[in-house]
């Protein structure tokens, strides 16, 4: 089954079934996947995998069966892994009885699936987040590390902001790779695959909203690699905490509004800082983003609400999950905005989504945590998209500052300032 792919003796033995039928299937899957993309060999992983499938939807029967087979054969990932967010949190995202019934059917296998994840190597019970690379969570790759991740927002962050190397793997392939400790070498794992075919010139008069900039880039370059210039005018050089947060949100939008898995930002991201415009391939295309273009992109978003004048019922902030820095930022902004109008509580149910470990860290700062909670805002660890996947929730007027959530659900997008005004004034 070599088919153009070099395999070591040990890999061949696994493929021939010398280490059991289940491991043989795992190897077969990864090799076939690699062959599909023209990989010439498997390479060793340097860090844990991050899984995209975090929810126990009963119709995922083949996944549950496969997990059962792995568990029976005593096979697990070589390094403890992280996984995308949990779907439900009735304490902080309360729902009525009808919605609960639907959720019970939708995520009826959640507990069983989480047991399976633990058995095959889940890091711990807090390991459920799409922002696994945040310091509090601890699945933090180093520059140059070879990885096999699947969640698009995490893949684009690891590749671009950290300079690690991962393809945007299909769900379950990342688990198979984690078990073998190896992944096929192609695409973003190669120097050539990391070069840019687009020069994106940001010529706006002020720092654009990251979610809109990412969306504009994603819609234009789709799955290509952009080299972005002009952001250092506003962000400075290098990677401060604020810049990392900005790039996290920009990347997630580019990955969901298009399929960007890697971008370079001049004088900011590690490979661009090192190699500069040498990263651009000959014959690259150019895309200029100015104030007009940002406006055009925002105006192009369809409104999916039945009644476009409905009063919002829920607001989600934090898709991808918020960093600790961003939780403080939103706390400050919400508290100040309420003070400015002499009000104590928000008028719209506002839910901030963050990794469980980040929430724990924030709660340890009781003063700040209480300041936020007293405004009526809630903090949860769920993925808001999994909430919106409930058809009854999808009918509600939900607002968000996330372009990923807007793209994949009926939620309506607003810029941060508008979101803040709306949750304070209730419109
Ligand atoms: Fe994360 Fe869910 Fe958004 S996985 S990026 S919070 S859609």
Short mmCIF file of C-alpha atoms and ligand atoms in Angstrom, two decimals:
data_model
loop_
_atom_site.label_atom_id
_atom_site.label_comp_id
_atom_site.label_asym_id
_atom_site.label_seq_id
_atom_site.Cartn_x
_atom_site.Cartn_y
_atom_site.Cartn_z
CA UNK A 1 0.00 0.00 0.00
CA UNK A 2 3.07 2.27 -0.32
CA UNK A 3 1.65 4.05 -3.37
CA UNK A 4 4.37 6.65 -3.60
CA UNK A 5 4.62 7.10 0.15
CA UNK A 6 7.79 6.05 1.94
CA UNK A 7 7.10 4.05 5.10
CA UNK A 8 9.65 3.04 7.75
CA UNK A 9 9.93 -0.63 8.72
CA UNK A 10 7.93 -0.03 11.87
CA UNK A 11 5.19 1.80 9.94
CA UNK A 12 5.07 -1.09 7.47
CA UNK A 13 4.71 -3.59 10.30
CA UNK A 14 1.81 -1.60 11.76
CA UNK A 15 0.23 -1.45 8.31
CA UNK A 16 0.63 -5.20 7.89
CA UNK A 17 -1.17 -5.80 11.17
CA UNK A 18 1.74 -6.96 13.33
CA UNK A 19 0.56 -4.76 16.20
CA UNK A 20 -3.08 -5.74 15.94
CA UNK A 21 -6.02 -5.10 13.69
CA UNK A 22 -7.14 -1.82 15.28
CA UNK A 23 -3.76 -0.11 15.02
CA UNK A 24 -3.57 -1.44 11.46
CA UNK A 25 -6.84 0.37 10.66
CA UNK A 26 -5.52 3.56 12.26
CA UNK A 27 -2.36 3.42 10.14
CA UNK A 28 -4.34 2.59 6.99
CA UNK A 29 -6.57 5.62 7.53
CA UNK A 30 -3.66 8.02 8.03
CA UNK A 31 -1.69 6.63 5.09
CA UNK A 32 -4.71 6.82 2.76
CA UNK A 33 -5.33 10.38 3.90
CA UNK A 34 -1.70 11.27 3.20
CA UNK A 35 -1.77 9.64 -0.22
CA UNK A 36 -4.85 11.63 -1.14
CA UNK A 37 -2.85 14.81 -0.61
CA UNK A 38 0.34 13.53 -2.24
CA UNK A 39 2.35 13.15 0.98
CA UNK A 40 5.67 11.36 0.54
CA UNK A 41 6.12 10.25 4.14
CA UNK A 42 4.84 10.46 7.68
CA UNK A 43 6.53 12.82 10.10
CA UNK A 44 6.69 12.78 13.90
CA UNK A 45 4.32 15.00 15.85
CA UNK A 46 5.93 17.39 18.32
CA UNK A 47 2.86 18.21 20.34
CA UNK A 48 -0.55 16.89 21.40
CA UNK A 49 -3.43 16.87 18.94
CA UNK A 50 -6.50 19.08 19.26
CA UNK A 51 -9.79 17.42 18.33
CA UNK A 52 -12.69 19.16 16.64
CA UNK A 53 -15.45 16.68 17.53
CA UNK A 54 -16.51 17.55 21.06
CA UNK A 55 -20.22 16.84 21.01
CA UNK A 56 -22.15 13.62 21.46
CA UNK A 57 -24.67 13.76 18.63
CA UNK A 58 -26.36 10.32 18.52
CA UNK A 59 -26.15 10.11 14.71
CA UNK A 60 -22.35 10.03 14.93
CA UNK A 61 -22.66 6.26 15.48
CA UNK A 62 -19.54 5.35 13.45
CA UNK A 63 -17.45 7.66 15.67
CA UNK A 64 -18.76 6.08 18.87
CA UNK A 65 -18.15 2.60 17.47
CA UNK A 66 -14.63 3.49 16.41
CA UNK A 67 -13.90 4.96 19.84
CA UNK A 68 -15.23 1.78 21.46
CA UNK A 69 -12.92 -0.32 19.31
CA UNK A 70 -9.92 1.85 20.26
CA UNK A 71 -10.79 1.59 23.95
CA UNK A 72 -11.24 -2.22 23.79
CA UNK A 73 -7.84 -2.50 22.13
CA UNK A 74 -6.35 -0.28 24.82
CA UNK A 75 -5.21 2.29 22.28
CA UNK A 76 -4.96 5.97 23.12
CA UNK A 77 -3.32 9.15 21.88
CA UNK A 78 0.39 9.33 22.70
CA UNK A 79 0.03 12.74 24.37
CA UNK A 80 -2.96 14.09 26.37
CA UNK A 81 -5.09 16.10 23.94
CA UNK A 82 -7.56 18.99 24.01
CA UNK A 83 -10.90 19.18 22.21
CA UNK A 84 -13.43 21.79 21.08
CA UNK A 85 -15.97 23.25 23.55
CA UNK A 86 -18.81 21.40 25.18
CA UNK A 87 -22.27 22.16 23.78
CA UNK A 88 -24.32 22.69 26.95
CA UNK A 89 -24.18 24.71 30.16
CA UNK A 90 -27.67 25.08 31.62
CA UNK A 91 -26.35 27.11 34.62
CA UNK A 92 -25.00 29.98 32.55
CA UNK A 93 -26.94 29.52 29.31
CA UNK A 94 -30.40 28.69 30.64
CA UNK A 95 -33.04 27.40 28.22
CA UNK A 96 -36.75 26.62 28.51
CA UNK A 97 -38.15 23.10 28.71
CA UNK A 98 -38.81 22.77 24.98
CA UNK A 99 -35.29 23.76 24.01
CA UNK A 100 -33.94 21.44 26.67
CA UNK A 101 -35.91 18.58 25.16
CA UNK A 102 -34.41 19.28 21.74
CA UNK A 103 -30.92 19.54 23.24
CA UNK A 104 -31.47 16.21 25.00
CA UNK A 105 -32.10 14.59 21.65
CA UNK A 106 -29.32 16.51 19.87
CA UNK A 107 -26.55 15.91 22.39
CA UNK A 108 -28.00 12.78 24.00
CA UNK A 109 -24.66 10.97 23.88
CA UNK A 110 -22.61 13.75 25.45
CA UNK A 111 -21.75 11.97 28.69
CA UNK A 112 -20.90 8.69 26.95
CA UNK A 113 -18.78 10.48 24.38
CA UNK A 114 -16.88 12.42 27.05
CA UNK A 115 -16.17 9.10 28.81
CA UNK A 116 -14.78 7.81 25.52
CA UNK A 117 -12.63 10.91 25.05
CA UNK A 118 -11.19 10.43 28.54
CA UNK A 119 -10.41 6.80 27.77
CA UNK A 120 -8.49 7.67 24.59
CA UNK A 121 -6.37 10.38 26.19
CA UNK A 122 -8.27 13.62 26.88
CA UNK A 123 -6.00 15.98 28.88
CA UNK A 124 -8.50 16.73 31.68
CA UNK A 125 -12.10 17.80 32.28
CA UNK A 126 -11.22 21.43 31.48
CA UNK A 127 -9.72 20.56 28.09
CA UNK A 128 -12.85 21.62 26.15
CA UNK A 129 -12.14 24.81 24.18
CA UNK A 130 -11.27 25.95 20.68
CA UNK A 131 -8.56 28.25 22.11
CA UNK A 132 -6.43 25.38 23.43
CA UNK A 133 -3.23 27.37 22.81
CA UNK A 134 -3.97 29.95 25.53
CA UNK A 135 -1.50 29.82 28.44
CA UNK A 136 -4.15 28.81 31.02
CA UNK A 137 -5.22 25.83 28.88
CA UNK A 138 -1.77 24.59 28.12
CA UNK A 139 -1.82 22.90 24.70
CA UNK A 140 0.78 25.43 23.59
CA UNK A 141 2.92 24.56 20.58
CA UNK A 142 6.30 26.09 19.87
CA UNK A 143 7.44 27.64 16.61
CA UNK A 144 8.27 24.94 14.08
CA UNK A 145 6.39 22.17 15.94
CA UNK A 146 4.68 19.62 13.71
CA UNK A 147 1.05 19.15 14.73
CA UNK A 148 -2.14 17.52 13.52
CA UNK A 149 -5.05 19.71 14.54
CA UNK A 150 -8.49 20.03 12.99
CA UNK A 151 -10.42 22.97 14.49
CA UNK A 152 -10.08 25.71 11.86
CA UNK A 153 -9.68 28.66 14.27
CA UNK A 154 -6.99 26.80 16.24
CA UNK A 155 -5.19 25.62 13.10
CA UNK A 156 -4.91 29.14 11.68
CA UNK A 157 -3.68 30.48 15.05
CA UNK A 158 -1.08 27.74 15.52
CA UNK A 159 0.25 28.17 11.98
CA UNK A 160 0.21 31.95 11.80
CA UNK A 161 0.68 33.42 15.27
CA UNK A 162 2.84 30.65 16.73
CA UNK A 163 4.59 29.49 13.56
CA UNK A 164 3.84 25.83 14.29
CA UNK A 165 2.96 23.57 11.35
CA UNK A 166 -0.39 21.86 11.02
CA UNK A 167 -2.71 21.09 8.19
CA UNK A 168 -6.39 21.67 8.64
CA UNK A 169 -7.13 17.98 9.11
CA UNK A 170 -10.53 16.36 8.80
CA UNK A 171 -12.14 15.46 12.12
CA UNK A 172 -11.01 12.04 13.45
CA UNK A 173 -7.87 12.09 11.27
CA UNK A 174 -6.31 14.26 14.00
CA UNK A 175 -7.11 11.59 16.61
CA UNK A 176 -5.65 8.85 14.40
CA UNK A 177 -2.49 10.96 13.99
CA UNK A 178 -2.32 11.51 17.76
CA UNK A 179 -2.46 7.75 18.29
CA UNK A 180 0.38 7.09 15.85
CA UNK A 181 2.30 10.20 16.92
CA UNK A 182 2.71 10.87 13.20
CA UNK A 183 1.04 12.81 10.41
CA UNK A 184 1.42 12.89 6.61
CA UNK A 185 3.79 15.57 5.37
CA UNK A 186 2.14 17.94 2.89
CA UNK A 187 0.66 21.45 2.64
CA UNK A 188 1.44 23.67 5.64
CA UNK A 189 4.02 21.20 6.91
CA UNK A 190 6.35 22.09 4.03
CA UNK A 191 8.29 25.34 3.49
CA UNK A 192 6.77 25.72 0.03
CA UNK A 193 3.21 25.23 1.31
CA UNK A 194 3.72 28.12 3.72
CA UNK A 195 4.56 30.71 1.10
CA UNK A 196 1.99 33.37 0.25
CA UNK A 197 0.17 33.83 -3.06
CA UNK A 198 -1.64 37.04 -2.01
CA UNK A 199 -0.34 40.38 -0.86
CA UNK A 200 -3.06 42.00 1.25
CA UNK A 201 -2.51 45.73 1.70
CA UNK A 202 -4.40 47.19 4.66
CA UNK A 203 -4.83 50.88 3.84
CA UNK A 204 -7.58 51.78 6.29
CA UNK A 205 -7.47 55.03 8.27
CA UNK A 206 -7.71 53.17 11.61
CA UNK A 207 -7.28 49.62 12.87
CA UNK A 208 -10.09 47.62 11.25
CA UNK A 209 -12.27 45.37 13.36
CA UNK A 210 -10.41 42.01 13.32
CA UNK A 211 -13.55 39.99 12.61
CA UNK A 212 -14.34 42.12 9.55
CA UNK A 213 -10.78 42.25 8.28
CA UNK A 214 -10.51 38.46 8.62
CA UNK A 215 -13.82 38.04 6.85
CA UNK A 216 -12.73 40.29 3.95
CA UNK A 217 -9.46 38.38 3.58
CA UNK A 218 -11.15 34.97 3.83
CA UNK A 219 -13.78 35.80 1.22
CA UNK A 220 -11.11 37.06 -1.19
CA UNK A 221 -8.24 34.57 -0.86
CA UNK A 222 -10.45 31.59 0.14
CA UNK A 223 -7.90 28.88 1.01
CA UNK A 224 -4.71 30.59 -0.17
CA UNK A 225 -2.00 32.03 2.07
CA UNK A 226 -2.08 35.85 2.39
CA UNK A 227 0.86 38.06 3.34
CA UNK A 228 -0.70 41.06 5.09
CA UNK A 229 0.97 44.46 5.22
CA UNK A 230 -0.07 47.69 6.90
CA UNK A 231 -1.28 46.30 10.24
CA UNK A 232 1.96 47.18 12.04
CA UNK A 233 0.96 50.85 11.64
CA UNK A 234 -1.67 50.20 14.31
CA UNK A 235 -0.51 47.10 16.17
CA UNK A 236 3.21 47.88 16.33
CA UNK A 237 5.74 45.15 15.68
CA UNK A 238 5.92 41.77 17.39
CA UNK A 239 3.26 39.98 19.37
CA UNK A 240 1.79 41.74 22.43
CA UNK A 241 -1.17 40.17 24.26
CA UNK A 242 -3.54 42.59 22.49
CA UNK A 243 -2.04 41.73 19.10
CA UNK A 244 -2.41 38.00 19.76
CA UNK A 245 -6.08 38.51 20.66
CA UNK A 246 -6.58 40.60 17.54
CA UNK A 247 -4.97 37.95 15.33
CA UNK A 248 -6.94 35.16 17.06
CA UNK A 249 -10.22 36.80 16.07
CA UNK A 250 -9.03 37.90 12.64
CA UNK A 251 -7.77 34.39 11.86
CA UNK A 252 -10.97 32.68 12.97
CA UNK A 253 -12.98 34.97 10.68
CA UNK A 254 -10.64 34.31 7.73
CA UNK A 255 -10.89 30.57 8.33
CA UNK A 256 -14.69 30.58 8.49
CA UNK A 257 -15.58 33.25 5.92
CA UNK A 258 -13.04 31.57 3.65
CA UNK A 259 -10.80 28.63 4.44
CA UNK A 260 -7.55 30.33 5.42
CA UNK A 261 -5.25 28.02 7.38
CA UNK A 262 -2.19 30.28 7.51
CA UNK A 263 -1.50 33.98 7.11
CA UNK A 264 1.60 36.09 7.59
CA UNK A 265 1.55 39.64 8.94
CA UNK A 266 4.51 41.82 8.10
CA UNK A 267 6.74 42.66 11.10
CA UNK A 268 4.35 40.81 13.41
CA UNK A 269 3.94 37.05 12.91
CA UNK A 270 7.09 34.96 13.44
CA UNK A 271 7.78 33.77 9.90
CA UNK A 272 7.05 37.19 8.40
CA UNK A 273 9.33 38.81 10.99
CA UNK A 274 12.09 36.40 9.97
CA UNK A 275 11.71 36.18 6.22
CA UNK A 276 9.73 39.26 5.24
CA UNK A 277 8.43 39.46 1.67
CA UNK A 278 10.58 36.51 0.58
CA UNK A 279 7.52 34.56 1.70
CA UNK A 280 5.62 35.88 -1.31
CA UNK A 281 5.57 33.55 -4.32
CA UNK A 282 6.31 34.91 -7.73
CA UNK A 283 3.16 36.07 -9.54
CA UNK A 284 1.26 36.80 -6.32
CA UNK A 285 -2.06 38.64 -6.50
CA UNK A 286 -2.85 41.84 -4.61
CA UNK A 287 -5.91 42.81 -2.58
CA UNK A 288 -6.24 46.34 -1.17
CA UNK A 289 -8.44 46.86 1.87
CA UNK A 290 -9.41 50.47 2.60
CA UNK A 291 -12.23 52.04 4.60
CA UNK A 292 -14.64 51.66 1.67
CA UNK A 293 -13.87 47.97 1.32
CA UNK A 294 -14.47 47.39 5.04
CA UNK A 295 -17.85 49.13 4.74
CA UNK A 296 -18.73 47.10 1.64
CA UNK A 297 -17.92 43.83 3.41
CA UNK A 298 -20.04 44.70 6.47
CA UNK A 299 -22.96 45.70 4.25
CA UNK A 300 -22.73 42.41 2.35
CA UNK A 301 -23.68 40.28 5.37
CA UNK A 302 -27.18 38.90 4.96
CA UNK A 303 -29.59 39.28 7.90
CA UNK A 304 -31.09 35.89 8.67
CA UNK A 305 -33.72 37.00 11.17
CA UNK A 306 -37.38 36.57 10.28
CA UNK A 307 -38.21 39.94 11.75
CA UNK A 308 -35.26 42.23 11.15
CA UNK A 309 -36.59 44.70 13.73
CA UNK A 310 -36.84 42.13 16.52
CA UNK A 311 -35.39 43.00 19.91
CA UNK A 312 -32.36 40.76 20.51
CA UNK A 313 -32.90 38.03 23.05
CA UNK A 314 -29.34 36.85 23.55
CA UNK A 315 -25.88 38.23 22.77
CA UNK A 316 -22.86 35.96 22.40
CA UNK A 317 -19.34 37.35 22.74
CA UNK A 318 -16.39 34.98 22.46
CA UNK A 319 -16.33 32.86 19.32
CA UNK A 320 -13.51 31.83 19.25
CA UNK A 321 -13.27 31.60 23.03
CA UNK A 322 -12.07 34.73 24.83
CA UNK A 323 -8.61 35.01 26.36
CA UNK A 324 -8.20 36.19 29.97
CA UNK A 325 -7.06 39.55 28.58
CA UNK A 326 -10.30 39.80 26.61
CA UNK A 327 -12.45 38.89 29.62
CA UNK A 328 -10.90 41.85 31.46
CA UNK A 329 -11.36 44.05 28.40
CA UNK A 330 -15.09 43.24 28.15
CA UNK A 331 -15.60 43.58 31.89
CA UNK A 332 -14.12 47.06 31.79
CA UNK A 333 -16.12 48.11 28.74
CA UNK A 334 -19.43 46.75 30.03
CA UNK A 335 -19.04 48.27 33.51
CA UNK A 336 -18.03 51.66 32.10
CA UNK A 337 -20.83 51.68 29.52
CA UNK A 338 -23.41 50.99 32.24
CA UNK A 339 -21.93 53.70 34.49
CA UNK A 340 -22.11 56.19 31.63
CA UNK A 341 -25.89 55.78 31.40
CA UNK A 342 -26.39 55.40 35.17
CA UNK A 343 -27.62 51.83 34.87
CA UNK A 344 -26.76 48.74 36.93
CA UNK A 345 -27.75 45.84 34.66
CA UNK A 346 -27.52 44.94 31.00
CA UNK A 347 -30.84 44.86 29.17
CA UNK A 348 -30.04 41.88 26.94
CA UNK A 349 -28.88 38.45 28.14
CA UNK A 350 -25.17 38.64 27.41
CA UNK A 351 -23.06 35.52 27.41
CA UNK A 352 -19.27 35.60 27.25
CA UNK A 353 -17.65 32.35 26.10
CA UNK A 354 -14.18 31.36 27.30
CA UNK A 355 -12.15 28.22 28.03
CA UNK A 356 -12.92 26.54 31.40
CA UNK A 357 -9.32 27.16 32.55
CA UNK A 358 -9.56 30.86 31.65
CA UNK A 359 -12.90 31.14 33.49
CA UNK A 360 -11.29 29.55 36.57
CA UNK A 361 -8.40 32.02 36.39
CA UNK A 362 -10.83 34.93 36.07
CA UNK A 363 -12.92 33.68 39.00
CA UNK A 364 -9.82 33.66 41.18
CA UNK A 365 -9.80 37.45 40.76
CA UNK A 366 -13.04 37.72 42.73
CA UNK A 367 -13.28 41.50 42.47
CA UNK A 368 -13.23 41.56 38.66
CA UNK A 369 -15.40 38.47 38.36
CA UNK A 370 -18.06 39.99 40.63
CA UNK A 371 -17.92 43.31 38.78
CA UNK A 372 -18.83 41.50 35.58
CA UNK A 373 -21.43 39.16 37.07
CA UNK A 374 -23.19 42.07 38.83
CA UNK A 375 -23.96 43.57 35.42
CA UNK A 376 -26.06 40.49 34.68
CA UNK A 377 -23.55 39.12 32.13
CA UNK A 378 -22.83 35.40 32.23
CA UNK A 379 -19.64 33.50 31.48
CA UNK A 380 -19.80 30.07 29.93
CA UNK A 381 -17.51 27.46 28.39
CA UNK A 382 -19.89 26.37 25.60
CA UNK A 383 -19.56 26.89 21.88
CA UNK A 384 -22.36 29.30 20.91
CA UNK A 385 -22.67 27.61 17.53
CA UNK A 386 -23.75 24.40 19.25
CA UNK A 387 -26.43 26.44 21.01
CA UNK A 388 -27.56 27.93 17.70
CA UNK A 389 -27.72 24.47 16.11
CA UNK A 390 -30.89 23.88 18.12
CA UNK A 391 -33.63 24.88 15.63
CA UNK A 392 -35.61 26.58 18.43
CA UNK A 393 -32.61 28.73 19.37
CA UNK A 394 -31.95 29.50 15.70
CA UNK A 395 -35.38 31.17 15.54
CA UNK A 396 -34.42 33.65 18.27
CA UNK A 397 -32.96 37.08 17.59
CA UNK A 398 -29.33 36.49 18.60
CA UNK A 399 -26.59 39.07 18.18
CA UNK A 400 -22.85 38.52 18.19
CA UNK A 401 -19.52 40.17 17.46
CA UNK A 402 -18.29 36.90 15.92
CA UNK A 403 -18.07 36.55 12.18
CA UNK A 404 -17.73 32.79 12.48
CA UNK A 405 -20.99 32.55 14.43
CA UNK A 406 -22.67 34.86 11.91
CA UNK A 407 -21.48 32.72 9.01
CA UNK A 408 -22.66 29.38 10.38
CA UNK A 409 -25.90 30.43 12.12
CA UNK A 410 -28.76 32.93 12.07
CA UNK A 411 -26.96 35.21 14.55
CA UNK A 412 -26.64 38.85 13.48
CA UNK A 413 -23.23 40.50 13.44
CA UNK A 414 -22.44 43.86 14.99
CA UNK A 415 -19.16 45.62 15.65
CA UNK A 416 -17.99 45.74 19.28
CA UNK A 417 -19.19 49.32 19.92
CA UNK A 418 -22.64 48.57 18.52
CA UNK A 419 -22.88 45.34 20.50
CA UNK A 420 -22.03 47.22 23.67
CA UNK A 421 -24.61 49.92 23.02
CA UNK A 422 -27.28 47.35 22.26
CA UNK A 423 -26.73 45.18 25.34
CA UNK A 424 -26.71 48.28 27.54
CA UNK A 425 -29.76 49.99 26.02
CA UNK A 426 -31.67 46.84 25.00
CA UNK A 427 -32.41 47.18 21.31
FE1 LIG B 1 -14.93 28.09 18.94
FE2 LIG B 1 -17.38 27.26 18.57
FE3 LIG B 1 -16.67 29.59 17.70
S1 LIG B 1 -15.57 26.05 18.41
S2 LIG B 1 -14.55 29.30 17.14
S3 LIG B 1 -16.72 28.97 19.86
S4 LIG B 1 -17.94 28.13 16.61
#
